[in-house]
Coordinates of C-alpha atoms in Angstrom, one line a residue:
Chain A
M62 CA 0.0 0.0 -0.1
S63 CA 1.6 3.2 -0.9
T64 CA 1.8 5.8 1.7
R65 CA -0.4 8.3 -0.2
D66 CA -3.2 5.8 -0.1
Y67 CA -6.2 6.3 2.2
R68 CA -6.2 4.1 5.4
H69 CA -9.3 3.7 7.6
H70 CA -8.9 2.2 10.8
A71 CA -11.6 1.2 13.6
L72 CA -10.6 1.6 17.2
L73 CA -12.8 0.3 19.9
Y74 CA -11.7 1.3 23.5
G75 CA -13.0 0.8 27.0
S76 CA -11.3 3.7 28.9
A77 CA -9.9 7.0 27.7
D78 CA -6.4 5.4 28.5
D79 CA -7.1 2.5 26.1
L80 CA -8.1 5.1 23.6
L81 CA -4.7 7.0 23.9
S82 CA -2.4 4.1 24.1
S83 CA -3.6 3.1 20.9
A84 CA -4.0 6.4 19.1
E85 CA -1.0 8.1 20.7
P86 CA 1.9 6.1 19.0
F87 CA 0.0 6.3 15.5
L88 CA -0.4 10.1 15.8
R89 CA 3.1 10.7 17.2
A90 CA 4.7 8.6 14.3
G91 CA 2.8 11.1 12.0
A92 CA 3.9 14.1 13.7
E93 CA 7.4 13.0 13.5
E94 CA 7.0 12.6 9.9
G95 CA 5.5 16.2 9.3
D96 CA 1.8 14.8 9.1
V97 CA -0.8 17.2 10.4
V98 CA -2.9 15.6 13.1
V99 CA -6.6 16.6 12.8
L100 CA -8.8 15.6 15.8
A101 CA -12.5 15.4 16.0
C102 CA -12.9 14.3 19.5
R103 CA -14.3 15.3 22.8
D104 CA -12.5 17.9 24.6
D105 CA -10.7 15.7 27.1
V106 CA -9.4 13.4 24.5
T107 CA -8.4 16.5 22.4
E108 CA -6.5 18.0 25.4
A109 CA -4.7 14.7 26.4
V110 CA -3.4 14.4 22.6
R111 CA -2.2 17.9 22.5
S112 CA -0.2 17.3 25.9
A113 CA 1.3 14.2 24.5
L114 CA 2.3 15.9 21.3
P115 CA 3.8 19.3 22.2
G116 CA 5.2 21.0 18.9
A117 CA 3.2 18.7 16.7
A118 CA 0.7 20.4 14.2
V119 CA -2.6 19.6 15.8
V120 CA -5.9 20.9 14.5
S121 CA -9.1 20.3 16.4
L122 CA -12.4 20.2 14.7
D123 CA -15.9 20.9 16.4
R124 CA -17.0 17.2 16.9
D125 CA -20.6 18.4 17.2
A126 CA -20.5 20.5 14.1
L127 CA -18.7 17.7 11.9
Y128 CA -21.0 14.8 12.5
V129 CA -24.2 16.3 11.7
R130 CA -24.9 14.7 8.2
S131 CA -22.9 12.0 6.6
A132 CA -22.2 13.8 3.3
A133 CA -21.2 16.9 5.1
A134 CA -18.8 15.0 7.3
I135 CA -17.1 13.6 4.4
T136 CA -16.8 16.9 2.3
R137 CA -15.4 18.4 5.6
C138 CA -12.9 15.8 5.9
S139 CA -11.8 15.9 2.4
D140 CA -11.6 19.7 2.4
E141 CA -9.6 19.6 5.5
V142 CA -7.1 17.1 3.9
R143 CA -6.7 19.2 0.8
R144 CA -6.3 22.2 2.7
H145 CA -3.6 20.9 4.5
L146 CA -1.9 19.1 1.5
A147 CA -2.0 22.6 -0.1
A148 CA 0.1 24.1 2.7
G149 CA 2.8 21.3 2.2
A150 CA 1.8 18.5 4.6
P151 CA 2.6 15.1 3.3
R152 CA -0.2 13.5 4.9
V153 CA -3.1 14.2 7.4
R154 CA -3.8 11.8 10.2
M155 CA -7.1 12.3 11.6
L156 CA -8.6 10.5 14.8
G157 CA -12.3 11.2 15.1
E158 CA -14.9 9.9 17.6
V159 CA -18.0 9.5 15.4
D160 CA -21.3 10.5 16.9
Y161 CA -23.6 7.6 15.5
G162 CA -26.7 9.0 17.2
R163 CA -29.5 7.5 19.4
H164 CA -31.6 5.7 17.0
P165 CA -31.4 2.6 14.9
R166 CA -31.9 4.8 11.7
A167 CA -29.3 7.2 12.6
W168 CA -26.9 4.2 13.5
A169 CA -27.4 2.9 9.9
E170 CA -26.8 6.1 8.4
W171 CA -23.7 6.5 10.2
G172 CA -22.7 2.9 9.1
R173 CA -23.2 4.0 5.5
Y174 CA -20.9 7.2 6.3
E175 CA -18.0 4.7 7.3
A176 CA -18.6 2.7 4.0
V177 CA -18.9 5.7 1.9
C178 CA -15.6 7.1 3.0
N179 CA -13.7 4.0 1.9
A180 CA -15.1 5.1 -1.4
V181 CA -15.1 8.7 -1.8
L182 CA -11.9 9.2 0.2
S183 CA -9.7 6.8 -1.3
G184 CA -6.6 8.4 -3.2
L185 CA -6.4 11.1 -0.6
P186 CA -3.3 10.8 1.7
L187 CA -5.4 10.6 4.7
W188 CA -4.7 8.0 7.7
H189 CA -8.1 8.2 9.6
V190 CA -9.0 6.5 12.7
C191 CA -12.7 6.2 13.9
A192 CA -12.7 5.7 17.6
Y193 CA -15.7 4.1 19.3
A194 CA -16.1 3.5 23.0
T195 CA -17.5 0.2 23.7
A196 CA -19.4 1.4 26.9
G197 CA -23.1 1.3 25.7
L198 CA -22.3 0.6 21.9
P199 CA -25.2 -0.8 20.4
D200 CA -24.4 -4.4 18.7
A201 CA -25.8 -2.9 15.4
V202 CA -23.1 -0.2 15.4
R203 CA -20.6 -2.8 16.5
D204 CA -21.6 -4.8 13.5
N205 CA -21.5 -1.8 11.1
I206 CA -17.9 -0.9 12.6
V207 CA -16.6 -4.4 11.9
R208 CA -17.9 -4.4 8.3
T209 CA -16.9 -0.9 7.1
H210 CA -13.3 -0.6 8.4
P211 CA -10.6 -2.4 6.4
L212 CA -8.2 -1.9 9.4
W213 CA -8.0 -2.1 13.3
L214 CA -5.8 0.0 14.9
A215 CA -4.2 -1.6 18.1
E216 CA -1.5 -0.4 20.4
D217 CA 1.3 -2.0 18.2
G218 CA -0.1 -0.6 14.9
P219 CA -2.6 -1.3 12.3
V220 CA -4.0 -5.0 11.8
S221 CA -6.1 -6.0 8.7
N222 CA -9.9 -6.9 9.1
D223 CA -11.0 -9.9 7.5
R224 CA -14.4 -9.0 8.0
F225 CA -14.5 -5.8 5.9
V226 CA -17.4 -5.7 3.2
P227 CA -16.6 -3.5 0.1
P228 CA -18.6 -0.4 0.2
D229 CA -20.8 -1.1 -3.0
D230 CA -22.1 -4.5 -1.2
Y231 CA -22.3 -2.8 2.3
L232 CA -24.4 0.0 0.6
A233 CA -26.6 -2.4 -1.6
E234 CA -27.8 -4.2 1.5
P235 CA -31.5 -3.4 2.3
D236 CA -32.7 -1.5 5.2
D237 CA -36.3 -2.0 4.9
D238 CA -36.7 -3.4 8.6
L239 CA -35.8 0.2 9.8
W240 CA -38.9 1.5 7.8
R241 CA -41.5 -1.2 8.0
A242 CA -43.3 -0.3 11.1
M243 CA -43.4 3.4 9.9
E244 CA -44.6 2.6 6.1
S245 CA -47.4 0.4 7.7
T246 CA -49.2 3.4 9.1
P247 CA -51.2 6.0 7.0
P248 CA -48.9 8.7 5.6
A249 CA -48.9 12.2 7.1
S250 CA -49.5 13.5 3.5
Q251 CA -49.4 11.8 0.0
T252 CA -49.1 13.2 -3.8
V253 CA -49.1 11.7 -7.1
L254 CA -47.4 13.6 -9.7
S255 CA -47.5 13.2 -13.4
R256 CA -45.8 16.4 -14.6
A257 CA -43.3 19.0 -13.1
T258 CA -45.9 21.6 -12.6
G259 CA -47.1 19.4 -9.6
L260 CA -43.9 20.0 -8.0
S261 CA -45.2 23.2 -6.3
G262 CA -48.2 21.6 -5.0
L263 CA -46.3 18.8 -3.6
R264 CA -44.0 21.4 -1.6
E265 CA -47.0 23.3 -0.4
H266 CA -48.9 20.1 1.0
F267 CA -45.8 18.7 2.6
T268 CA -44.9 22.0 4.2
A269 CA -48.5 22.3 5.6
A270 CA -48.4 18.7 6.8
L271 CA -45.1 19.4 8.7
H272 CA -46.4 22.5 10.3
R273 CA -49.5 20.7 11.6
L274 CA -47.2 18.0 13.1
T275 CA -45.3 20.9 14.6
V276 CA -42.0 20.1 12.8
S277 CA -39.8 23.3 12.9
R278 CA -39.9 25.6 10.0
E279 CA -36.1 25.2 9.2
L280 CA -36.2 21.4 9.4
A281 CA -39.6 21.5 7.2
E282 CA -38.0 23.9 4.6
E283 CA -34.9 21.7 4.1
F284 CA -36.7 18.5 4.0
V285 CA -39.4 19.4 1.6
A286 CA -36.6 21.0 -0.8
A287 CA -34.9 17.5 -0.7
V288 CA -38.2 15.7 -1.4
S289 CA -39.0 18.2 -4.2
E290 CA -35.4 17.5 -5.9
V291 CA -36.1 13.5 -5.5
A292 CA -39.5 13.9 -6.9
G293 CA -38.3 16.0 -9.9
N294 CA -35.7 13.2 -10.5
G295 CA -38.3 10.6 -10.5
L296 CA -40.1 12.7 -13.3
M297 CA -37.3 13.6 -15.3
H298 CA -34.9 10.5 -15.2
G299 CA -37.4 8.0 -13.9
R300 CA -40.9 7.3 -15.3
P301 CA -43.9 9.1 -14.0
P302 CA -46.3 8.9 -12.3
V303 CA -44.4 9.5 -9.3
L304 CA -45.8 8.9 -5.7
A305 CA -44.5 10.7 -2.7
R306 CA -45.5 9.7 0.8
L307 CA -44.4 11.6 3.9
W308 CA -44.5 10.0 7.3
V309 CA -43.5 11.7 10.8
D310 CA -43.0 10.2 14.1
A311 CA -41.6 11.4 17.4
H312 CA -38.2 10.8 16.0
S313 CA -37.9 11.2 12.4
L314 CA -39.4 12.5 9.2
M315 CA -39.5 10.1 6.2
C316 CA -40.4 10.2 2.6
A317 CA -40.6 7.5 0.2
V318 CA -40.7 8.7 -3.5
T319 CA -41.6 5.8 -5.8
D320 CA -41.6 6.0 -9.8
H321 CA -41.9 3.4 -12.4
G322 CA -38.4 3.8 -14.1
P323 CA -35.4 1.6 -13.8
G324 CA -33.9 3.7 -11.1
I325 CA -30.2 3.9 -10.2
D326 CA -27.7 1.7 -8.7
D327 CA -25.2 4.1 -7.7
H328 CA -25.2 4.5 -3.9
L329 CA -22.4 6.9 -3.9
I330 CA -24.2 9.4 -5.9
G331 CA -24.3 13.0 -4.6
F332 CA -21.3 12.6 -2.4
T333 CA -19.0 14.4 -4.8
P334 CA -19.3 18.3 -4.8
P335 CA -20.4 20.1 -8.2
D336 CA -18.1 21.9 -10.0
H337 CA -18.6 25.3 -11.7
D338 CA -19.0 24.0 -15.1
A339 CA -22.8 24.8 -16.0
R340 CA -23.1 21.7 -17.9
S341 CA -22.1 19.3 -15.2
G342 CA -25.0 17.5 -13.3
G343 CA -25.2 15.7 -10.2
R344 CA -25.9 18.8 -8.1
G345 CA -29.4 17.4 -7.3
L346 CA -28.5 14.6 -5.3
W347 CA -25.6 16.5 -3.7
L348 CA -28.1 19.2 -2.5
V349 CA -30.2 16.3 -1.2
R350 CA -27.7 14.6 0.9
H351 CA -27.0 18.0 2.5
L352 CA -30.6 18.8 3.3
C353 CA -31.6 15.6 4.6
D354 CA -29.8 13.0 7.2
G355 CA -29.9 10.1 4.7
L356 CA -31.1 8.6 1.4
A357 CA -31.7 4.8 0.6
L358 CA -32.4 3.3 -2.6
H359 CA -34.8 0.4 -3.0
R360 CA -36.2 -1.6 -6.1
D361 CA -39.3 -3.9 -6.1
D362 CA -42.2 -4.9 -8.3
G363 CA -43.8 -1.6 -7.3
G364 CA -41.1 0.3 -8.8
F365 CA -38.1 2.3 -7.7
T366 CA -38.0 4.2 -4.6
V367 CA -35.9 6.6 -2.8
R368 CA -36.2 7.0 0.8
L369 CA -35.2 10.1 2.5
H370 CA -35.1 10.7 6.2
S371 CA -34.0 13.3 8.7
A372 CA -34.2 13.1 12.8
R373 CA -36.6 15.5 14.2
N374 CA -34.2 16.3 17.1
R375 CA -30.7 16.8 16.6
P376 CA -28.9 17.2 20.1
G377 CA -26.3 19.8 20.1
S378 CA -25.9 21.9 16.7
R379 CA -28.3 23.2 14.3
P380 CA -28.4 22.1 10.8
Q381 CA -25.3 23.3 9.0
G382 CA -24.7 24.0 5.6
Chain B
M216 CA -59.0 22.3 -13.5
S217 CA -58.9 25.1 -11.1
P218 CA -55.9 27.3 -11.5
L219 CA -53.1 27.4 -8.7
P220 CA -53.2 30.9 -7.2
T221 CA -50.9 33.4 -8.9
V222 CA -47.8 33.8 -6.8
P223 CA -48.8 35.3 -3.4
P224 CA -46.9 38.0 -1.9
S225 CA -44.0 36.8 0.3
G226 CA -43.6 40.7 1.2
P227 CA -45.0 43.9 0.3
V228 CA -46.6 43.6 -3.1
P229 CA -45.2 46.2 -5.3
T230 CA -48.4 48.4 -6.4
D231 CA -47.2 48.1 -10.4
D232 CA -47.2 44.3 -10.1
W233 CA -49.8 44.3 -12.8
D234 CA -49.0 47.8 -14.8
G235 CA -46.9 48.6 -17.6
H236 CA -45.7 46.1 -20.6
L237 CA -46.2 42.6 -19.3
L238 CA -45.7 39.1 -20.7
L239 CA -48.1 36.7 -19.4
L240 CA -46.8 33.4 -19.6
H241 CA -49.6 30.8 -19.2
E242 CA -49.4 27.1 -18.7
S243 CA -53.1 26.4 -19.4
E244 CA -56.5 28.4 -20.2
A245 CA -57.4 28.5 -16.5
D246 CA -54.0 30.1 -15.8
R247 CA -54.5 32.7 -18.8
I248 CA -58.1 33.7 -17.4
A249 CA -57.0 33.9 -13.7
G250 CA -54.1 36.3 -14.9
L251 CA -56.5 38.4 -17.1
I252 CA -58.8 38.8 -14.3
A253 CA -56.2 40.1 -11.7
W254 CA -54.7 42.4 -14.4
A255 CA -58.3 43.8 -15.3
R256 CA -59.2 44.1 -11.9
R257 CA -56.0 46.3 -11.1
G258 CA -56.9 48.5 -14.0
L259 CA -60.5 49.0 -13.0
D260 CA -59.5 49.9 -9.5
R261 CA -57.0 52.5 -11.0
G262 CA -60.0 54.1 -12.9
E263 CA -58.5 53.0 -16.4
K264 CA -60.4 52.0 -19.2
V265 CA -59.8 48.4 -19.7
V266 CA -59.8 46.6 -23.3
L267 CA -59.6 42.9 -23.7
G268 CA -58.6 41.8 -27.1
E269 CA -60.3 38.4 -28.0
A270 CA -58.9 35.8 -30.3
P271 CA -61.2 33.6 -32.4
V272 CA -60.3 30.4 -31.1
S273 CA -62.8 27.4 -32.3
G274 CA -64.3 25.3 -29.6
R275 CA -63.5 27.8 -26.8
P276 CA -66.4 29.8 -25.0
P277 CA -66.7 33.6 -25.4
M278 CA -64.4 35.5 -23.2
L279 CA -67.1 37.0 -21.2
L280 CA -68.5 33.8 -20.2
Q281 CA -65.1 32.5 -19.5
L282 CA -64.6 35.2 -17.1
R283 CA -67.6 34.6 -15.4
R284 CA -67.0 30.9 -14.9
H285 CA -63.8 31.9 -13.2
G286 CA -65.8 33.9 -10.6
W287 CA -65.6 37.4 -12.0
D288 CA -68.5 39.2 -13.1
P289 CA -67.5 41.9 -15.6
G290 CA -71.1 43.0 -16.0
P291 CA -71.0 46.4 -14.3
A292 CA -68.0 47.5 -15.8
L293 CA -69.2 46.7 -19.0
A294 CA -72.5 48.5 -18.4
D295 CA -70.7 51.6 -17.7
G296 CA -68.2 51.6 -20.2
R297 CA -65.1 50.9 -18.3
L298 CA -64.5 47.4 -19.8
E299 CA -64.6 46.7 -23.5
V300 CA -64.1 43.4 -25.5
L301 CA -62.8 43.8 -29.0
P302 CA -61.6 41.2 -31.6
V303 CA -57.9 41.1 -31.2
G304 CA -57.4 42.0 -34.9
R305 CA -58.0 45.5 -33.9
F306 CA -55.0 45.8 -32.0
L307 CA -52.6 44.8 -34.8
P308 CA -52.6 47.8 -37.0
S309 CA -51.0 50.8 -35.3
E310 CA -53.4 53.2 -36.1
E311 CA -56.4 51.3 -34.6
R312 CA -54.5 50.9 -31.6
R313 CA -53.7 54.4 -31.2
R314 CA -57.4 55.3 -32.0
I315 CA -58.4 53.0 -29.3
V316 CA -56.2 54.7 -26.6
E317 CA -57.1 58.2 -27.8
D318 CA -60.7 57.4 -27.7
A319 CA -60.3 56.2 -24.2
L320 CA -58.3 59.2 -23.0
D321 CA -61.0 61.4 -24.6
E322 CA -63.6 59.8 -22.7
G323 CA -61.9 61.1 -19.5
F324 CA -60.0 58.0 -18.5
P325 CA -56.5 59.0 -17.1
S326 CA -55.0 55.8 -18.7
V327 CA -55.7 52.6 -21.0
R328 CA -54.9 49.1 -20.6
L329 CA -55.2 46.5 -23.5
S330 CA -55.0 42.9 -23.2
A331 CA -53.9 40.6 -26.4
E332 CA -53.6 36.8 -27.1
S333 CA -50.2 36.9 -28.5
S334 CA -49.8 33.1 -29.2
A335 CA -53.1 33.3 -31.0
A336 CA -51.7 36.3 -33.3
L337 CA -48.4 34.3 -33.5
A338 CA -50.4 31.4 -35.2
T339 CA -51.5 33.9 -38.1
M340 CA -48.3 35.7 -38.9
P341 CA -44.6 35.3 -38.8
A342 CA -42.9 35.9 -35.6
P343 CA -40.8 38.9 -36.9
S344 CA -43.9 40.6 -37.9
Y345 CA -45.6 40.2 -34.4
Q346 CA -42.2 41.3 -32.9
V347 CA -42.9 44.7 -34.8
V348 CA -46.0 45.0 -33.0
E349 CA -44.8 44.3 -29.7
R350 CA -42.1 46.9 -30.1
A351 CA -44.7 49.4 -31.0
M352 CA -46.9 48.2 -28.0
A353 CA -43.5 48.8 -25.8
D354 CA -43.3 52.3 -27.1
L355 CA -47.1 53.0 -26.3
C356 CA -46.6 51.5 -22.8
R357 CA -43.6 53.9 -22.2
T358 CA -45.9 57.0 -22.5
G359 CA -47.1 56.1 -19.2
R360 CA -50.7 56.3 -20.3
V361 CA -50.9 52.6 -21.5
S362 CA -50.3 49.0 -20.2
A363 CA -50.6 46.0 -22.1
L364 CA -51.0 42.3 -21.1
C365 CA -49.6 40.0 -23.7
Q366 CA -50.7 36.3 -23.4
Y367 CA -48.2 33.6 -24.5
A368 CA -49.1 30.2 -23.9
R369 CA -46.1 28.1 -22.6
S370 CA -46.8 25.2 -24.7
R371 CA -46.6 27.1 -27.9
T372 CA -43.8 29.6 -27.2
P373 CA -40.4 28.2 -28.2
G374 CA -37.4 29.4 -26.4
S375 CA -36.4 31.8 -29.3
V376 CA -39.8 33.5 -29.2
L377 CA -39.6 33.6 -25.3
A378 CA -36.2 35.4 -25.6
E379 CA -37.6 37.9 -27.8
A380 CA -40.6 38.4 -25.9
I381 CA -38.8 38.8 -22.6
E382 CA -36.6 41.4 -24.0
T383 CA -39.8 43.4 -25.1
H384 CA -41.7 43.5 -22.1
A385 CA -39.4 45.4 -19.9
D386 CA -42.0 45.5 -17.2
G387 CA -41.8 41.9 -16.7
L388 CA -43.0 38.4 -16.9
R389 CA -45.9 37.0 -15.1
H390 CA -46.1 33.3 -15.0
R391 CA -48.2 31.2 -12.3
L392 CA -45.0 30.4 -10.2
L393 CA -42.7 33.2 -11.3
H394 CA -42.6 37.0 -11.7
A395 CA -39.9 39.0 -12.9
R396 CA -39.5 42.8 -13.7
E397 CA -36.8 45.0 -14.4
T398 CA -34.9 46.9 -11.9
G399 CA -32.4 49.9 -12.2
D400 CA -29.4 47.4 -12.7
G401 CA -30.9 44.1 -13.3
I402 CA -34.0 42.1 -12.7
A403 CA -36.1 41.2 -9.6
V404 CA -37.6 38.0 -9.3
A405 CA -40.5 36.6 -7.1
G406 CA -41.9 33.2 -6.7
E407 CA -40.5 29.6 -7.3
V408 CA -38.1 28.2 -9.7
D409 CA -37.7 24.5 -10.2
I410 CA -37.6 21.9 -13.0
S411 CA -41.1 22.9 -14.5
N412 CA -39.9 26.7 -15.2
A413 CA -36.2 26.7 -15.0
D414 CA -36.1 27.2 -18.7
V415 CA -38.0 30.2 -18.3
F416 CA -35.7 31.5 -15.5
E417 CA -32.7 30.6 -17.8
E418 CA -34.3 32.7 -20.6
L419 CA -34.9 35.7 -18.2
V420 CA -31.2 35.7 -16.8
R421 CA -29.9 35.3 -20.5
A422 CA -31.9 38.4 -21.5
L423 CA -30.6 40.3 -18.7
T424 CA -27.0 39.3 -19.6
R425 CA -27.7 40.6 -23.1
T426 CA -28.9 44.0 -21.8
A427 CA -26.0 44.1 -19.3
A428 CA -23.2 43.0 -21.8
S429 CA -21.8 46.5 -22.0
R430 CA -22.0 47.4 -18.5
G431 CA -20.3 44.0 -17.5
D432 CA -22.4 44.0 -14.3
A433 CA -25.9 42.6 -13.8
R434 CA -28.0 42.2 -10.6
V435 CA -30.7 39.5 -10.0
D436 CA -32.8 40.6 -6.8
L437 CA -33.7 37.4 -5.0
A438 CA -35.5 38.9 -2.2
H439 CA -39.0 37.8 -3.1
L440 CA -38.0 34.1 -4.4
R441 CA -39.2 31.4 -2.1
F442 CA -37.5 28.5 -3.7
L443 CA -34.8 27.7 -6.1
D444 CA -33.3 24.2 -6.7
A445 CA -30.6 22.5 -8.4
A446 CA -32.2 23.0 -11.9
A447 CA -32.5 26.6 -11.3
V448 CA -29.0 26.8 -10.3
G449 CA -27.9 24.8 -13.6
A450 CA -29.9 27.4 -15.4
L451 CA -28.3 30.2 -14.1
L452 CA -25.0 29.1 -14.9
R453 CA -25.6 28.2 -18.5
A454 CA -27.5 31.5 -19.1
S455 CA -24.6 33.5 -17.5
E456 CA -21.7 31.6 -19.0
G457 CA -21.0 33.7 -21.8
F458 CA -21.2 36.9 -20.0
R459 CA -19.1 35.9 -17.3
A460 CA -16.7 34.4 -19.4
A461 CA -16.3 37.8 -21.3
G462 CA -15.4 39.1 -17.7
G463 CA -19.0 40.1 -16.6
R464 CA -20.0 40.1 -12.8
L465 CA -23.6 38.7 -11.9
R466 CA -24.7 39.6 -8.5
L467 CA -27.4 37.4 -6.7
A468 CA -28.6 39.7 -3.9
G469 CA -31.0 39.5 -1.1
A470 CA -31.5 35.6 -1.0
S471 CA -33.4 34.4 2.0
R472 CA -31.6 32.5 4.7
F473 CA -32.5 29.1 3.1
L474 CA -31.7 30.2 -0.5
D475 CA -28.6 31.7 0.5
R476 CA -27.6 28.2 2.0
V477 CA -28.7 26.5 -1.1
L478 CA -26.7 28.6 -3.2
R479 CA -23.5 28.0 -1.0
L480 CA -24.2 24.4 -0.8
L481 CA -24.2 24.4 -4.7
R482 CA -20.8 26.3 -4.4
V483 CA -22.5 29.1 -6.5
D484 CA -20.7 31.6 -4.5
E485 CA -17.3 30.2 -5.6
V486 CA -18.2 30.3 -9.3
P487 CA -16.0 32.9 -11.2
G488 CA -17.9 35.9 -12.0
I489 CA -20.7 35.4 -9.5
V490 CA -21.2 37.2 -6.2
V491 CA -23.6 36.1 -3.6
T492 CA -24.7 38.9 -1.2
P493 CA -27.3 38.0 1.5
E494 CA -30.6 39.6 2.5
G495 CA -30.4 43.4 3.1
V496 CA -27.0 43.7 1.4
G497 CA -26.1 44.4 -2.0

């Protein structure tokens, strides 16, 4: 493996001391080679690393601001790495404590984040460590961690993980279980569209439904914009009629947008930022991924469905661009 | 099918929203009549003479019946001569038009408004000939005593015709989802832009960059725009590409908090030749 490759390690730890005993040698080796160390950790861990590496270039990112949405987190990592490379660093070593949320749907989305990192960050000289405390770690999250990191970071260095699943396979795994209960209840709102002129009405109906259910104005605005974008894709690139159904429960907003076209298979679409060329496409799903928490693709006899979802209550920060 | 309401105000409605030389771009008959009624009522409120040009379209009910079916009774205005319906052919020759206007002013009206079915007219003559009529109408509207509502059916208005029409109708475009009008240094848009009308938005911005080419600077006021998606941004970039490549600067001003976020997520603020200034600035 060339030293300019992306390396993605998982680190499971019991106590803070365990975390530092595995992470410190790794980060110190980097600092000695002139790598920039980037931390997205809790304050106590950040302080401990800074004390252990005096004189090293240590940058700390606000963890709450970073782990808001998966696409934004990946872009932030990528931008951060490019920034340091442009300033002359040979490599970035990053230690992050992923905030995987409090609900199975959030856990699943952060599992997908880890899988997408393997695809989208490859080629960047970033050695990336995702640290997870074992205390209170849900089994589902542990399972996701095991399947999305090619490497473990132990005290004496990286170890290959033979339970790693390639990202395309991981991302193609169905997650219908997460949505079955919600989808078996009547939708809060539902619209059938056959033409693009119906999108404005869709936005109006869904916004009204979300307001009735006391979803905050900001969250409603961004979620409805995401739904409009996906429904528009169904009309333009899929096959009408397009059915959009909205559900709201105490924890989440979810919308299933179904059309009769062949759909898409690319689970990585929308993770790459748009460029300035007027002709380039791909802006729509990039926007969608920044305006909602997650996106899943599903195909069955009923057609092709895109499920968008957002958590209603995000502890800590407001939605960030 | 009942029409969607025309763009509701998201802020104070400019009092000249239905005055001047306007392009009504309608998606359906229902759309057209709704716009026509709003425009006519505005004229009557101002004490103007309202002259509705009716095109002979087979299979379509008479205009007065269409207006009544849409919930507006033109009876009183007709009875006391404030409203008149004329065959649209009367508007095409310039002397006829002038006489209609002079007669109304002689009757004591402070101003006159005329409505014409441009798509119907375009079906009977070559586009360049009709453009001559539109330019003459634009001149008439510049006198300040005349407003005109020119009705173009979206489905029958190809891009080139729309582009020409947008340039001729300085006071703006009225569409179910999108209103636009010229400002001192560019255009102001209100309403929503999505895939259903991104092409119209593209023509608006393209027309703006043509008129702004020599100045090298063009401003799009987004303060009353409620929604804009990825397709709208693509349209904006395509329409301004040549202008910006030649050194022109496109300023996107006054976007709401959410629209500003969308623009920055799509990295529009990083595009060469584009400047994004938030609400209340620029």
